[in-house]
Structure formats: C-alpha cells, structure tokens
Amino acid sequence: YVPMLLQSLCMCFHDESWPVRDEACLACGTFVKAYPRACLNDLPMLFERWTDHLCDQIWSVREDAAVALGDALRAYVYDRSLVFDPLMSVIESNIPLAKDQPAMTREEYIARQNDAALHTDSQLYSCGSLAPKLKKRSHGGCSDCKVNRDRMPWEATDGCIYMLRELSSFYAYVRNNDMDDDKLKNAMAYVNDELIVTLMKKLLDACRVKHFPQSDDLRATLFKQLPTIARNIGKTTFKRKYLNLFLKLLMDNVRSNDVASASCKFAASQCCEQLANFVGVSIFRGRCEEIGAHWELSSSGHRSGGVVLGGVPY
C-alpha cells in the first residue's frame, strides 16, 4: 500500500488550497521517515516539492516544509548525497534572497495591500484564510479563490530560518544518538558546529535588512525560533559560539522607540527572556553589558529596566 498512498499524498502537493499543501508536506515527511526504502524512488520529486514549499507565501507551509525536510534528513542520514548535500545548496542560495527584496516604504506597502486590482484574477489565493476554496461567489477577499499574490524573495529567507531550526535538531539527533553504527558516526563529520555557525552568520546578515516593511516579520521569525535552536545546540556551545552573534540585533529590536513593528519587538523581548533563562540571567546580562546594553529580568519573568545602548536609555 505504500506506493499507492504516497502517490495520493504527492497529488495533494499541487492542490490550490494551501492547507491541503501544508498537510501534504508534513504527511510526506512522516511517510519518508517511516518507509525510507519504499520512498527512495520518489525522493527527488519529494525534495523538489518540499524545497519549493520552503518559499511559499504562507508561513505555516514554509515551516512544515522544513519539518518534512528534517524528517528526510533523519531517514537518509546514512547517505548525505540523498538529502543533506542538495539541501545545503538550497539553503546557501535562499538565505541571502531577502537582500533582493524590492525596496518599499510602509505607506507603499499598505497602499499595495489595499489595491484589489493587484490581487485578483489569479488561479489561487494565499492570504491565510481557512475558508473552502469554492468558486461560488466573486466578492473579493479571503474567501475568493481569485485572490493571490506572487512569492517574495524575503519569504525564501524566512523559510531558511525554519530549516536551520530543523537542521539544529538534526545536529542534536546525530550528536546524541547511539554511535555504534559507523555510517551514523560519519554524519558527525558533516553536521557540526562549524557548519551551523557559518549558516547562522549568513542568516543573521540577511536578517539585518530594513529596506522593506516585511523585514520585521523576518526578524520576528528569527527571534521566535532562536530559543529552540539554542536548546538543540546545547547550553555550553550556544553560550560560547552563538549568543554574541545575535545580541546586538536583539537589543536593537527591543528599544521602545524603534521603528520595528509591535510583533517584532515582542518577539525580541520574549527571545531575550527565554535565552536569559536558558544560559543564565546573570550571564545574559553580562553579555549585554559587553556590547553597551543594559537588560534586566523582573521577578515576574518579564524584561524591566529598559535597554541602554551606547549610553542612551530607551
């Protein structure tokens, strides 16, 4: 039954409804993890669909495509050429794409969002509605299947954030697994700190962009995923090699008078709290002071005292 069920799932990848495609990503990943040999012949097609959905307009589709690719990494851990090597090529190509996003002011962005002519007469919609995609009426809006928009370069970078989260989970899996198997031991040679640090630096560089309004959404995704990445990497290694990489960007986004969106500020604040509790509040505070920032955790577990950058209180 495996080939027949897999073909049925693969057909769902092409469905116009994004919730169907979303679930297809997850289901195929679970299927590959459970039956890696039976799925091997279809792996190139699955890989193409997963990496395509890693750039989807819907954030949950991007996230679940990353989860499915993480399952595939585990399923084919014995042969890096099947998933790992081609996936690294995709990640390397997609991480910097946010820099190619056309410049746009927030006012232009709002005007574009409200221009119905730019979002109609397309085959499908990706506005986030869970409404059934049936052509019963054409009034516009979320329930109208004519509404759509093109993919944007920054969304490919956003997908890479979820993928790096899954890659860090794969790193933890390889590091903590029983290494009696020589082939599994070999995985440690290519899934290591050097690889993760290099990719994180490239991702951080891409997430510094601010020439378009959705850059706040990009940074919010990073801040939401960073605590999970930290736990996957491990406290000692994260403190030594990763923490200082992100502190300046975090502090820049928790300032109360920054132009960052409320959701981005909140995500940065929550990330600070979680990282401080993970590495130790005193250690986190000390690292902040090293870059000229002041950060405190109140007794209720929330940030207090504000942030001081360059001697200027915010």
PDB file of C-alpha atoms in Angstrom:
ATOM      1  CA  TYR A   1       0.000   0.000   0.000  1.00  0.00           C
ATOM      2  CA  VAL A   2       2.959   2.334   0.484  1.00  0.00           C
ATOM      3  CA  PRO A   3       3.459   3.374  -3.181  1.00  0.00           C
ATOM      4  CA  MET A   4      -0.263   3.977  -3.688  1.00  0.00           C
ATOM      5  CA  LEU A   5      -0.609   6.055  -0.523  1.00  0.00           C
ATOM      6  CA  LEU A   6       2.496   8.047  -1.348  1.00  0.00           C
ATOM      7  CA  GLN A   7       1.198   8.881  -4.818  1.00  0.00           C
ATOM      8  CA  SER A   8      -2.049  10.082  -3.287  1.00  0.00           C
ATOM      9  CA  LEU A   9      -0.125  12.365  -0.942  1.00  0.00           C
ATOM     10  CA  CYS A  10       2.041  13.664  -3.781  1.00  0.00           C
ATOM     11  CA  MET A  11      -1.067  14.710  -5.708  1.00  0.00           C
ATOM     12  CA  CYS A  12      -2.013  16.929  -2.771  1.00  0.00           C
ATOM     13  CA  PHE A  13       1.163  18.962  -3.277  1.00  0.00           C
ATOM     14  CA  HIS A  14      -0.483  20.527  -6.314  1.00  0.00           C
ATOM     15  CA  ASP A  15      -3.775  21.394  -4.657  1.00  0.00           C
ATOM     16  CA  GLU A  16      -4.873  25.027  -4.944  1.00  0.00           C
ATOM     17  CA  SER A  17      -5.742  25.154  -1.252  1.00  0.00           C
ATOM     18  CA  TRP A  18      -2.722  25.956   0.909  1.00  0.00           C
ATOM     19  CA  PRO A  19      -3.995  23.987   3.963  1.00  0.00           C
ATOM     20  CA  VAL A  20      -4.018  20.845   1.796  1.00  0.00           C
ATOM     21  CA  ARG A  21      -0.490  21.529   0.578  1.00  0.00           C
ATOM     22  CA  ASP A  22       0.568  22.263   4.145  1.00  0.00           C
ATOM     23  CA  GLU A  23      -0.644  18.908   5.421  1.00  0.00           C
ATOM     24  CA  ALA A  24       0.825  17.152   2.381  1.00  0.00           C
ATOM     25  CA  CYS A  25       4.281  18.441   3.352  1.00  0.00           C
ATOM     26  CA  LEU A  26       4.019  17.028   6.848  1.00  0.00           C
ATOM     27  CA  ALA A  27       2.421  13.753   5.806  1.00  0.00           C
ATOM     28  CA  CYS A  28       5.049  13.006   3.155  1.00  0.00           C
ATOM     29  CA  GLY A  29       7.823  13.743   5.638  1.00  0.00           C
ATOM     30  CA  THR A  30       6.301  11.326   8.140  1.00  0.00           C
ATOM     31  CA  PHE A  31       5.865   8.763   5.370  1.00  0.00           C
ATOM     32  CA  VAL A  32       9.509   9.016   4.275  1.00  0.00           C
ATOM     33  CA  LYS A  33      10.692   8.717   7.866  1.00  0.00           C
ATOM     34  CA  ALA A  34       8.621   5.550   8.372  1.00  0.00           C
ATOM     35  CA  TYR A  35       9.341   3.920   4.989  1.00  0.00           C
ATOM     36  CA  PRO A  36      12.633   5.345   3.687  1.00  0.00           C
ATOM     37  CA  ARG A  37      13.400   2.487   1.286  1.00  0.00           C
ATOM     38  CA  ALA A  38       9.928   2.381  -0.214  1.00  0.00           C
ATOM     39  CA  CYS A  39      10.037   6.148  -0.797  1.00  0.00           C
ATOM     40  CA  LEU A  40      13.534   6.278  -2.252  1.00  0.00           C
ATOM     41  CA  ASN A  41      12.452   6.290  -5.909  1.00  0.00           C
ATOM     42  CA  ASP A  42      10.146   9.250  -5.286  1.00  0.00           C
ATOM     43  CA  LEU A  43      12.655  11.183  -3.181  1.00  0.00           C
ATOM     44  CA  PRO A  44      13.857  13.558  -5.966  1.00  0.00           C
ATOM     45  CA  MET A  45      10.279  14.636  -6.659  1.00  0.00           C
ATOM     46  CA  LEU A  46       9.505  14.985  -2.941  1.00  0.00           C
ATOM     47  CA  PHE A  47      12.667  17.005  -2.376  1.00  0.00           C
ATOM     48  CA  GLU A  48      11.727  19.368  -5.196  1.00  0.00           C
ATOM     49  CA  ARG A  49       8.239  19.895  -3.761  1.00  0.00           C
ATOM     50  CA  TRP A  50       9.494  20.382  -0.183  1.00  0.00           C
ATOM     51  CA  THR A  51      12.104  22.939  -1.164  1.00  0.00           C
ATOM     52  CA  ASP A  52       9.561  24.727  -3.362  1.00  0.00           C
ATOM     53  CA  HIS A  53       7.153  24.959  -0.419  1.00  0.00           C
ATOM     54  CA  LEU A  54      10.012  26.265   1.718  1.00  0.00           C
ATOM     55  CA  CYS A  55       9.471  29.541  -0.198  1.00  0.00           C
ATOM     56  CA  ASP A  56       5.650  29.536  -0.070  1.00  0.00           C
ATOM     57  CA  GLN A  57       3.616  32.681   0.627  1.00  0.00           C
ATOM     58  CA  ILE A  58       2.142  31.098   3.786  1.00  0.00           C
ATOM     59  CA  TRP A  59       4.435  30.925   6.798  1.00  0.00           C
ATOM     60  CA  SER A  60       2.981  27.655   8.101  1.00  0.00           C
ATOM     61  CA  VAL A  61       3.604  25.971   4.745  1.00  0.00           C
ATOM     62  CA  ARG A  62       7.218  27.127   4.894  1.00  0.00           C
ATOM     63  CA  GLU A  63       7.572  25.826   8.440  1.00  0.00           C
ATOM     64  CA  ASP A  64       6.011  22.447   7.719  1.00  0.00           C
ATOM     65  CA  ALA A  65       8.132  22.022   4.593  1.00  0.00           C
ATOM     66  CA  ALA A  66      11.168  22.491   6.834  1.00  0.00           C
ATOM     67  CA  VAL A  67       9.805  19.908   9.296  1.00  0.00           C
ATOM     68  CA  ALA A  68       9.345  17.423   6.445  1.00  0.00           C
ATOM     69  CA  LEU A  69      12.902  18.027   5.224  1.00  0.00           C
ATOM     70  CA  GLY A  70      14.103  17.456   8.777  1.00  0.00           C
ATOM     71  CA  ASP A  71      12.343  14.082   8.746  1.00  0.00           C
ATOM     72  CA  ALA A  72      14.021  13.276   5.438  1.00  0.00           C
ATOM     73  CA  LEU A  73      17.437  14.154   6.868  1.00  0.00           C
ATOM     74  CA  ARG A  74      16.926  11.591   9.608  1.00  0.00           C
ATOM     75  CA  ALA A  75      15.513   8.986   7.230  1.00  0.00           C
ATOM     76  CA  TYR A  76      18.551   9.185   4.930  1.00  0.00           C
ATOM     77  CA  VAL A  77      21.245  10.050   7.450  1.00  0.00           C
ATOM     78  CA  TYR A  78      23.385   7.206   6.089  1.00  0.00           C
ATOM     79  CA  ASP A  79      23.856   8.820   2.672  1.00  0.00           C
ATOM     80  CA  ARG A  80      24.476  12.573   2.675  1.00  0.00           C
ATOM     81  CA  SER A  81      24.130  12.779  -1.109  1.00  0.00           C
ATOM     82  CA  LEU A  82      20.403  11.966  -0.984  1.00  0.00           C
ATOM     83  CA  VAL A  83      19.115  14.913   1.071  1.00  0.00           C
ATOM     84  CA  PHE A  84      21.841  16.714   3.016  1.00  0.00           C
ATOM     85  CA  ASP A  85      24.073  17.872   0.152  1.00  0.00           C
ATOM     86  CA  PRO A  86      21.281  19.136  -2.146  1.00  0.00           C
ATOM     87  CA  LEU A  87      19.576  20.773   0.833  1.00  0.00           C
ATOM     88  CA  MET A  88      22.738  22.689   1.715  1.00  0.00           C
ATOM     89  CA  SER A  89      22.812  24.048  -1.832  1.00  0.00           C
ATOM     90  CA  VAL A  90      19.219  25.259  -1.482  1.00  0.00           C
ATOM     91  CA  ILE A  91      19.897  26.881   1.889  1.00  0.00           C
ATOM     92  CA  GLU A  92      23.042  28.610   0.645  1.00  0.00           C
ATOM     93  CA  SER A  93      21.111  30.018  -2.311  1.00  0.00           C
ATOM     94  CA  ASN A  94      17.999  31.078  -0.391  1.00  0.00           C
ATOM     95  CA  ILE A  95      19.436  32.654   2.756  1.00  0.00           C
ATOM     96  CA  PRO A  96      20.584  35.950   1.139  1.00  0.00           C
ATOM     97  CA  LEU A  97      17.468  36.440  -1.003  1.00  0.00           C
ATOM     98  CA  ALA A  98      15.936  38.931   1.450  1.00  0.00           C
ATOM     99  CA  LYS A  99      18.561  41.379   0.234  1.00  0.00           C
ATOM    100  CA  ASP A 100      16.968  41.176  -3.223  1.00  0.00           C
ATOM    101  CA  GLN A 101      13.543  42.191  -1.944  1.00  0.00           C
ATOM    102  CA  PRO A 102      12.487  45.419  -3.716  1.00  0.00           C
ATOM    103  CA  ALA A 103      12.647  48.486  -1.502  1.00  0.00           C
ATOM    104  CA  MET A 104       9.290  49.708  -0.229  1.00  0.00           C
ATOM    105  CA  THR A 105       8.082  52.114   2.434  1.00  0.00           C
ATOM    106  CA  ARG A 106       5.417  51.123   4.936  1.00  0.00           C
ATOM    107  CA  GLU A 107       2.984  53.548   3.314  1.00  0.00           C
ATOM    108  CA  GLU A 108       3.553  51.974  -0.104  1.00  0.00           C
ATOM    109  CA  TYR A 109       3.095  48.534   1.408  1.00  0.00           C
ATOM    110  CA  ILE A 110      -0.268  49.454   2.960  1.00  0.00           C
ATOM    111  CA  ALA A 111      -1.462  51.011  -0.288  1.00  0.00           C
ATOM    112  CA  ARG A 112      -0.468  47.886  -2.193  1.00  0.00           C
ATOM    113  CA  GLN A 113      -2.283  45.634   0.271  1.00  0.00           C
ATOM    114  CA  ASN A 114      -5.459  47.651  -0.234  1.00  0.00           C
ATOM    115  CA  ASP A 115      -5.287  47.618  -4.027  1.00  0.00           C
ATOM    116  CA  ALA A 116      -7.710  44.862  -5.097  1.00  0.00           C
ATOM    117  CA  ALA A 117      -6.559  45.042  -8.719  1.00  0.00           C
ATOM    118  CA  LEU A 118      -3.180  43.644  -7.719  1.00  0.00           C
ATOM    119  CA  HIS A 119      -4.669  40.553  -6.074  1.00  0.00           C
ATOM    120  CA  THR A 120      -7.443  39.395  -8.387  1.00  0.00           C
ATOM    121  CA  ASP A 121      -7.926  37.190 -11.471  1.00  0.00           C
ATOM    122  CA  SER A 122      -5.262  34.679 -10.373  1.00  0.00           C
ATOM    123  CA  GLN A 123      -5.624  30.934 -10.059  1.00  0.00           C
ATOM    124  CA  LEU A 124      -5.380  30.651  -6.290  1.00  0.00           C
ATOM    125  CA  TYR A 125      -5.157  32.686  -3.116  1.00  0.00           C
ATOM    126  CA  SER A 126      -2.681  32.616  -0.277  1.00  0.00           C
ATOM    127  CA  CYS A 127      -3.991  35.222   2.110  1.00  0.00           C
ATOM    128  CA  GLY A 128      -4.203  32.947   5.125  1.00  0.00           C
ATOM    129  CA  SER A 129      -7.915  32.122   5.187  1.00  0.00           C
ATOM    130  CA  LEU A 130      -9.092  28.625   6.052  1.00  0.00           C
ATOM    131  CA  ALA A 131     -12.250  29.175   4.002  1.00  0.00           C
ATOM    132  CA  PRO A 132     -13.181  26.462   1.457  1.00  0.00           C
ATOM    133  CA  LYS A 133     -11.833  27.240  -1.986  1.00  0.00           C
ATOM    134  CA  LEU A 134     -15.027  27.047  -3.990  1.00  0.00           C
ATOM    135  CA  LYS A 135     -15.958  29.432  -6.785  1.00  0.00           C
ATOM    136  CA  LYS A 136     -19.425  30.202  -5.520  1.00  0.00           C
ATOM    137  CA  ARG A 137     -19.034  33.940  -5.438  1.00  0.00           C
ATOM    138  CA  SER A 138     -16.600  36.608  -6.547  1.00  0.00           C
ATOM    139  CA  HIS A 139     -16.858  39.358  -3.972  1.00  0.00           C
ATOM    140  CA  GLY A 140     -13.105  39.515  -3.351  1.00  0.00           C
ATOM    141  CA  GLY A 141     -11.281  38.962  -0.090  1.00  0.00           C
ATOM    142  CA  CYS A 142     -10.130  35.833   1.711  1.00  0.00           C
ATOM    143  CA  SER A 143     -12.962  33.595   0.550  1.00  0.00           C
ATOM    144  CA  ASP A 144     -12.486  34.423  -3.109  1.00  0.00           C
ATOM    145  CA  CYS A 145     -10.166  31.953  -4.844  1.00  0.00           C
ATOM    146  CA  LYS A 146      -9.190  34.600  -7.400  1.00  0.00           C
ATOM    147  CA  VAL A 147      -7.139  36.433  -4.785  1.00  0.00           C
ATOM    148  CA  ASN A 148      -3.423  35.768  -4.929  1.00  0.00           C
ATOM    149  CA  ARG A 149      -0.009  37.381  -4.852  1.00  0.00           C
ATOM    150  CA  ASP A 150       3.422  36.439  -6.136  1.00  0.00           C
ATOM    151  CA  ARG A 151       6.073  34.966  -3.904  1.00  0.00           C
ATOM    152  CA  MET A 152       8.564  37.404  -2.457  1.00  0.00           C
ATOM    153  CA  PRO A 153      12.341  36.948  -2.085  1.00  0.00           C
ATOM    154  CA  TRP A 154      12.268  37.539   1.685  1.00  0.00           C
ATOM    155  CA  GLU A 155       9.956  34.550   2.128  1.00  0.00           C
ATOM    156  CA  ALA A 156      12.714  32.240   0.894  1.00  0.00           C
ATOM    157  CA  THR A 157      14.989  33.610   3.631  1.00  0.00           C
ATOM    158  CA  ASP A 158      12.174  33.178   6.145  1.00  0.00           C
ATOM    159  CA  GLY A 159      11.857  29.537   5.118  1.00  0.00           C
ATOM    160  CA  CYS A 160      15.566  29.083   5.781  1.00  0.00           C
ATOM    161  CA  ILE A 161      15.050  30.153   9.403  1.00  0.00           C
ATOM    162  CA  TYR A 162      12.690  27.238   9.937  1.00  0.00           C
ATOM    163  CA  MET A 163      15.090  24.996   8.034  1.00  0.00           C
ATOM    164  CA  LEU A 164      18.011  25.978  10.252  1.00  0.00           C
ATOM    165  CA  ARG A 165      15.867  25.182  13.275  1.00  0.00           C
ATOM    166  CA  GLU A 166      15.317  21.697  11.848  1.00  0.00           C
ATOM    167  CA  LEU A 167      18.995  21.416  10.928  1.00  0.00           C
ATOM    168  CA  SER A 168      19.931  22.215  14.534  1.00  0.00           C
ATOM    169  CA  SER A 169      17.524  19.471  15.626  1.00  0.00           C
ATOM    170  CA  PHE A 170      19.230  17.095  13.200  1.00  0.00           C
ATOM    171  CA  TYR A 171      22.564  18.177  14.675  1.00  0.00           C
ATOM    172  CA  ALA A 172      21.274  17.252  18.152  1.00  0.00           C
ATOM    173  CA  TYR A 173      19.978  13.929  16.804  1.00  0.00           C
ATOM    174  CA  VAL A 174      23.346  12.999  15.304  1.00  0.00           C
ATOM    175  CA  ARG A 175      25.281  14.194  18.346  1.00  0.00           C
ATOM    176  CA  ASN A 176      23.131  12.407  20.915  1.00  0.00           C
ATOM    177  CA  ASN A 177      22.352   9.213  19.038  1.00  0.00           C
ATOM    178  CA  ASP A 178      23.954   5.845  19.651  1.00  0.00           C
ATOM    179  CA  MET A 179      27.123   5.936  17.600  1.00  0.00           C
ATOM    180  CA  ASP A 180      27.772   2.205  17.285  1.00  0.00           C
ATOM    181  CA  ASP A 181      26.944   2.439  13.603  1.00  0.00           C
ATOM    182  CA  ASP A 182      29.967   3.615  11.583  1.00  0.00           C
ATOM    183  CA  LYS A 183      27.773   5.305   8.975  1.00  0.00           C
ATOM    184  CA  LEU A 184      25.985   7.284  11.661  1.00  0.00           C
ATOM    185  CA  LYS A 185      29.332   8.287  13.117  1.00  0.00           C
ATOM    186  CA  ASN A 186      30.283   9.682   9.715  1.00  0.00           C
ATOM    187  CA  ALA A 187      27.356  12.083   9.921  1.00  0.00           C
ATOM    188  CA  MET A 188      29.160  13.921  12.711  1.00  0.00           C
ATOM    189  CA  ALA A 189      31.851  14.861  10.216  1.00  0.00           C
ATOM    190  CA  TYR A 190      29.465  16.968   8.131  1.00  0.00           C
ATOM    191  CA  VAL A 191      26.840  18.016  10.702  1.00  0.00           C
ATOM    192  CA  ASN A 192      28.964  20.023  13.129  1.00  0.00           C
ATOM    193  CA  ASP A 193      29.335  23.365  14.892  1.00  0.00           C
ATOM    194  CA  GLU A 194      31.354  24.880  12.067  1.00  0.00           C
ATOM    195  CA  LEU A 195      28.521  24.298   9.600  1.00  0.00           C
ATOM    196  CA  ILE A 196      25.797  25.640  11.910  1.00  0.00           C
ATOM    197  CA  VAL A 197      27.814  28.722  12.898  1.00  0.00           C
ATOM    198  CA  THR A 198      28.597  29.552   9.270  1.00  0.00           C
ATOM    199  CA  LEU A 199      24.944  29.307   8.243  1.00  0.00           C
ATOM    200  CA  MET A 200      23.825  31.312  11.271  1.00  0.00           C
ATOM    201  CA  LYS A 201      26.205  34.140  10.407  1.00  0.00           C
ATOM    202  CA  LYS A 202      24.848  34.264   6.858  1.00  0.00           C
ATOM    203  CA  LEU A 203      21.287  34.224   8.157  1.00  0.00           C
ATOM    204  CA  LEU A 204      21.993  36.997  10.634  1.00  0.00           C
ATOM    205  CA  ASP A 205      23.473  39.131   7.873  1.00  0.00           C
ATOM    206  CA  ALA A 206      20.327  38.648   5.770  1.00  0.00           C
ATOM    207  CA  CYS A 207      18.021  39.450   8.697  1.00  0.00           C
ATOM    208  CA  ARG A 208      19.613  42.888   9.218  1.00  0.00           C
ATOM    209  CA  VAL A 209      17.910  44.282   6.122  1.00  0.00           C
ATOM    210  CA  LYS A 210      15.384  47.055   6.750  1.00  0.00           C
ATOM    211  CA  HIS A 211      14.503  48.385   3.315  1.00  0.00           C
ATOM    212  CA  PHE A 212      11.028  46.786   3.216  1.00  0.00           C
ATOM    213  CA  PRO A 213       8.234  46.517   5.854  1.00  0.00           C
ATOM    214  CA  GLN A 214       8.170  42.701   5.965  1.00  0.00           C
ATOM    215  CA  SER A 215      11.732  42.691   7.289  1.00  0.00           C
ATOM    216  CA  ASP A 216      10.131  42.978  10.725  1.00  0.00           C
ATOM    217  CA  ASP A 217       8.288  39.726  10.066  1.00  0.00           C
ATOM    218  CA  LEU A 218      11.567  38.124   9.022  1.00  0.00           C
ATOM    219  CA  ARG A 219      13.285  39.139  12.258  1.00  0.00           C
ATOM    220  CA  ALA A 220      10.245  38.106  14.306  1.00  0.00           C
ATOM    221  CA  THR A 221      10.539  34.607  12.840  1.00  0.00           C
ATOM    222  CA  LEU A 222      14.226  34.501  13.761  1.00  0.00           C
ATOM    223  CA  PHE A 223      13.564  35.616  17.342  1.00  0.00           C
ATOM    224  CA  LYS A 224      10.768  33.067  17.754  1.00  0.00           C
ATOM    225  CA  GLN A 225      12.937  30.181  16.549  1.00  0.00           C
ATOM    226  CA  LEU A 226      16.211  31.151  18.214  1.00  0.00           C
ATOM    227  CA  PRO A 227      15.416  29.695  21.687  1.00  0.00           C
ATOM    228  CA  THR A 228      14.605  26.315  20.120  1.00  0.00           C
ATOM    229  CA  ILE A 229      17.816  26.447  18.096  1.00  0.00           C
ATOM    230  CA  ALA A 230      19.721  27.250  21.291  1.00  0.00           C
ATOM    231  CA  ARG A 231      18.275  24.248  23.112  1.00  0.00           C
ATOM    232  CA  ASN A 232      19.120  21.973  20.178  1.00  0.00           C
ATOM    233  CA  ILE A 233      22.710  23.196  20.094  1.00  0.00           C
ATOM    234  CA  GLY A 234      23.180  22.917  23.853  1.00  0.00           C
ATOM    235  CA  LYS A 235      23.808  25.475  26.577  1.00  0.00           C
ATOM    236  CA  THR A 236      27.602  25.355  26.690  1.00  0.00           C
ATOM    237  CA  THR A 237      28.128  25.510  22.940  1.00  0.00           C
ATOM    238  CA  PHE A 238      25.457  28.171  22.440  1.00  0.00           C
ATOM    239  CA  LYS A 239      26.980  30.447  25.089  1.00  0.00           C
ATOM    240  CA  ARG A 240      30.456  30.067  23.658  1.00  0.00           C
ATOM    241  CA  LYS A 241      29.810  30.301  19.909  1.00  0.00           C
ATOM    242  CA  TYR A 242      26.346  31.693  19.188  1.00  0.00           C
ATOM    243  CA  LEU A 243      24.973  34.037  21.843  1.00  0.00           C
ATOM    244  CA  ASN A 244      27.081  37.076  20.993  1.00  0.00           C
ATOM    245  CA  LEU A 245      26.173  36.792  17.312  1.00  0.00           C
ATOM    246  CA  PHE A 246      22.549  37.793  17.935  1.00  0.00           C
ATOM    247  CA  LEU A 247      22.696  40.143  20.922  1.00  0.00           C
ATOM    248  CA  LYS A 248      23.063  43.415  19.038  1.00  0.00           C
ATOM    249  CA  LEU A 249      20.163  42.617  16.721  1.00  0.00           C
ATOM    250  CA  LEU A 250      18.017  41.559  19.686  1.00  0.00           C
ATOM    251  CA  MET A 251      18.770  44.722  21.644  1.00  0.00           C
ATOM    252  CA  ASP A 252      18.098  46.903  18.615  1.00  0.00           C
ATOM    253  CA  ASN A 253      14.603  45.437  18.361  1.00  0.00           C
ATOM    254  CA  VAL A 254      13.526  45.736  21.993  1.00  0.00           C
ATOM    255  CA  ARG A 255      14.051  49.510  22.060  1.00  0.00           C
ATOM    256  CA  SER A 256      10.737  51.212  22.698  1.00  0.00           C
ATOM    257  CA  ASN A 257      11.279  53.983  20.140  1.00  0.00           C
ATOM    258  CA  ASP A 258      12.500  51.746  17.352  1.00  0.00           C
ATOM    259  CA  VAL A 259      10.596  51.611  14.091  1.00  0.00           C
ATOM    260  CA  ALA A 260      10.186  47.854  14.436  1.00  0.00           C
ATOM    261  CA  SER A 261       6.632  46.553  14.488  1.00  0.00           C
ATOM    262  CA  ALA A 262       4.985  45.632  17.773  1.00  0.00           C
ATOM    263  CA  SER A 263       5.107  41.934  16.906  1.00  0.00           C
ATOM    264  CA  CYS A 264       8.835  42.127  16.167  1.00  0.00           C
ATOM    265  CA  LYS A 265       9.535  43.954  19.438  1.00  0.00           C
ATOM    266  CA  PHE A 266       7.500  41.438  21.382  1.00  0.00           C
ATOM    267  CA  ALA A 267       9.251  38.505  19.694  1.00  0.00           C
ATOM    268  CA  ALA A 268      12.652  40.046  20.507  1.00  0.00           C
ATOM    269  CA  SER A 269      11.656  40.647  24.123  1.00  0.00           C
ATOM    270  CA  GLN A 270      10.361  37.097  24.518  1.00  0.00           C
ATOM    271  CA  CYS A 271      13.521  35.740  22.903  1.00  0.00           C
ATOM    272  CA  CYS A 272      15.666  37.676  25.396  1.00  0.00           C
ATOM    273  CA  GLU A 273      13.722  36.244  28.317  1.00  0.00           C
ATOM    274  CA  GLN A 274      13.943  32.675  27.054  1.00  0.00           C
ATOM    275  CA  LEU A 275      17.635  32.907  26.228  1.00  0.00           C
ATOM    276  CA  ALA A 276      18.374  34.503  29.607  1.00  0.00           C
ATOM    277  CA  ASN A 277      16.588  31.687  31.410  1.00  0.00           C
ATOM    278  CA  PHE A 278      18.428  29.157  29.245  1.00  0.00           C
ATOM    279  CA  VAL A 279      22.009  30.415  29.607  1.00  0.00           C
ATOM    280  CA  GLY A 280      21.538  32.099  32.991  1.00  0.00           C
ATOM    281  CA  VAL A 281      20.202  35.579  33.715  1.00  0.00           C
ATOM    282  CA  SER A 282      23.493  36.902  35.067  1.00  0.00           C
ATOM    283  CA  ILE A 283      25.410  35.570  32.076  1.00  0.00           C
ATOM    284  CA  PHE A 284      22.924  37.065  29.617  1.00  0.00           C
ATOM    285  CA  ARG A 285      23.015  40.407  31.436  1.00  0.00           C
ATOM    286  CA  GLY A 286      26.815  40.392  31.399  1.00  0.00           C
ATOM    287  CA  ARG A 287      26.944  39.702  27.672  1.00  0.00           C
ATOM    288  CA  CYS A 288      24.548  42.616  27.094  1.00  0.00           C
ATOM    289  CA  GLU A 289      26.779  44.927  29.125  1.00  0.00           C
ATOM    290  CA  GLU A 290      29.733  43.910  26.969  1.00  0.00           C
ATOM    291  CA  ILE A 291      28.028  45.496  23.958  1.00  0.00           C
ATOM    292  CA  GLY A 292      26.920  48.577  25.905  1.00  0.00           C
ATOM    293  CA  ALA A 293      23.346  47.444  26.567  1.00  0.00           C
ATOM    294  CA  HIS A 294      21.547  47.078  29.878  1.00  0.00           C
ATOM    295  CA  TRP A 295      18.935  44.349  30.313  1.00  0.00           C
ATOM    296  CA  GLU A 296      17.126  43.146  33.426  1.00  0.00           C
ATOM    297  CA  LEU A 297      14.657  40.362  34.156  1.00  0.00           C
ATOM    298  CA  SER A 298      11.973  41.293  36.672  1.00  0.00           C
ATOM    299  CA  SER A 299      10.774  38.964  39.419  1.00  0.00           C
ATOM    300  CA  SER A 300       7.679  38.187  37.341  1.00  0.00           C
ATOM    301  CA  GLY A 301       9.864  36.942  34.489  1.00  0.00           C
ATOM    302  CA  HIS A 302       9.439  39.964  32.221  1.00  0.00           C
ATOM    303  CA  ARG A 303      12.030  42.423  30.992  1.00  0.00           C
ATOM    304  CA  SER A 304      12.329  45.533  33.121  1.00  0.00           C
ATOM    305  CA  GLY A 305      14.643  48.475  33.416  1.00  0.00           C
ATOM    306  CA  GLY A 306      14.623  49.139  29.684  1.00  0.00           C
ATOM    307  CA  VAL A 307      17.553  48.885  27.362  1.00  0.00           C
ATOM    308  CA  VAL A 308      20.551  51.161  27.242  1.00  0.00           C
ATOM    309  CA  LEU A 309      22.537  51.212  24.028  1.00  0.00           C
ATOM    310  CA  GLY A 310      25.614  53.332  23.602  1.00  0.00           C
ATOM    311  CA  GLY A 311      24.871  55.104  26.886  1.00  0.00           C
ATOM    312  CA  VAL A 312      21.435  56.309  25.712  1.00  0.00           C
ATOM    313  CA  PRO A 313      18.490  54.908  27.716  1.00  0.00           C
ATOM    314  CA  TYR A 314      15.403  53.692  25.845  1.00  0.00           C
TER     315      TYR A 314
END
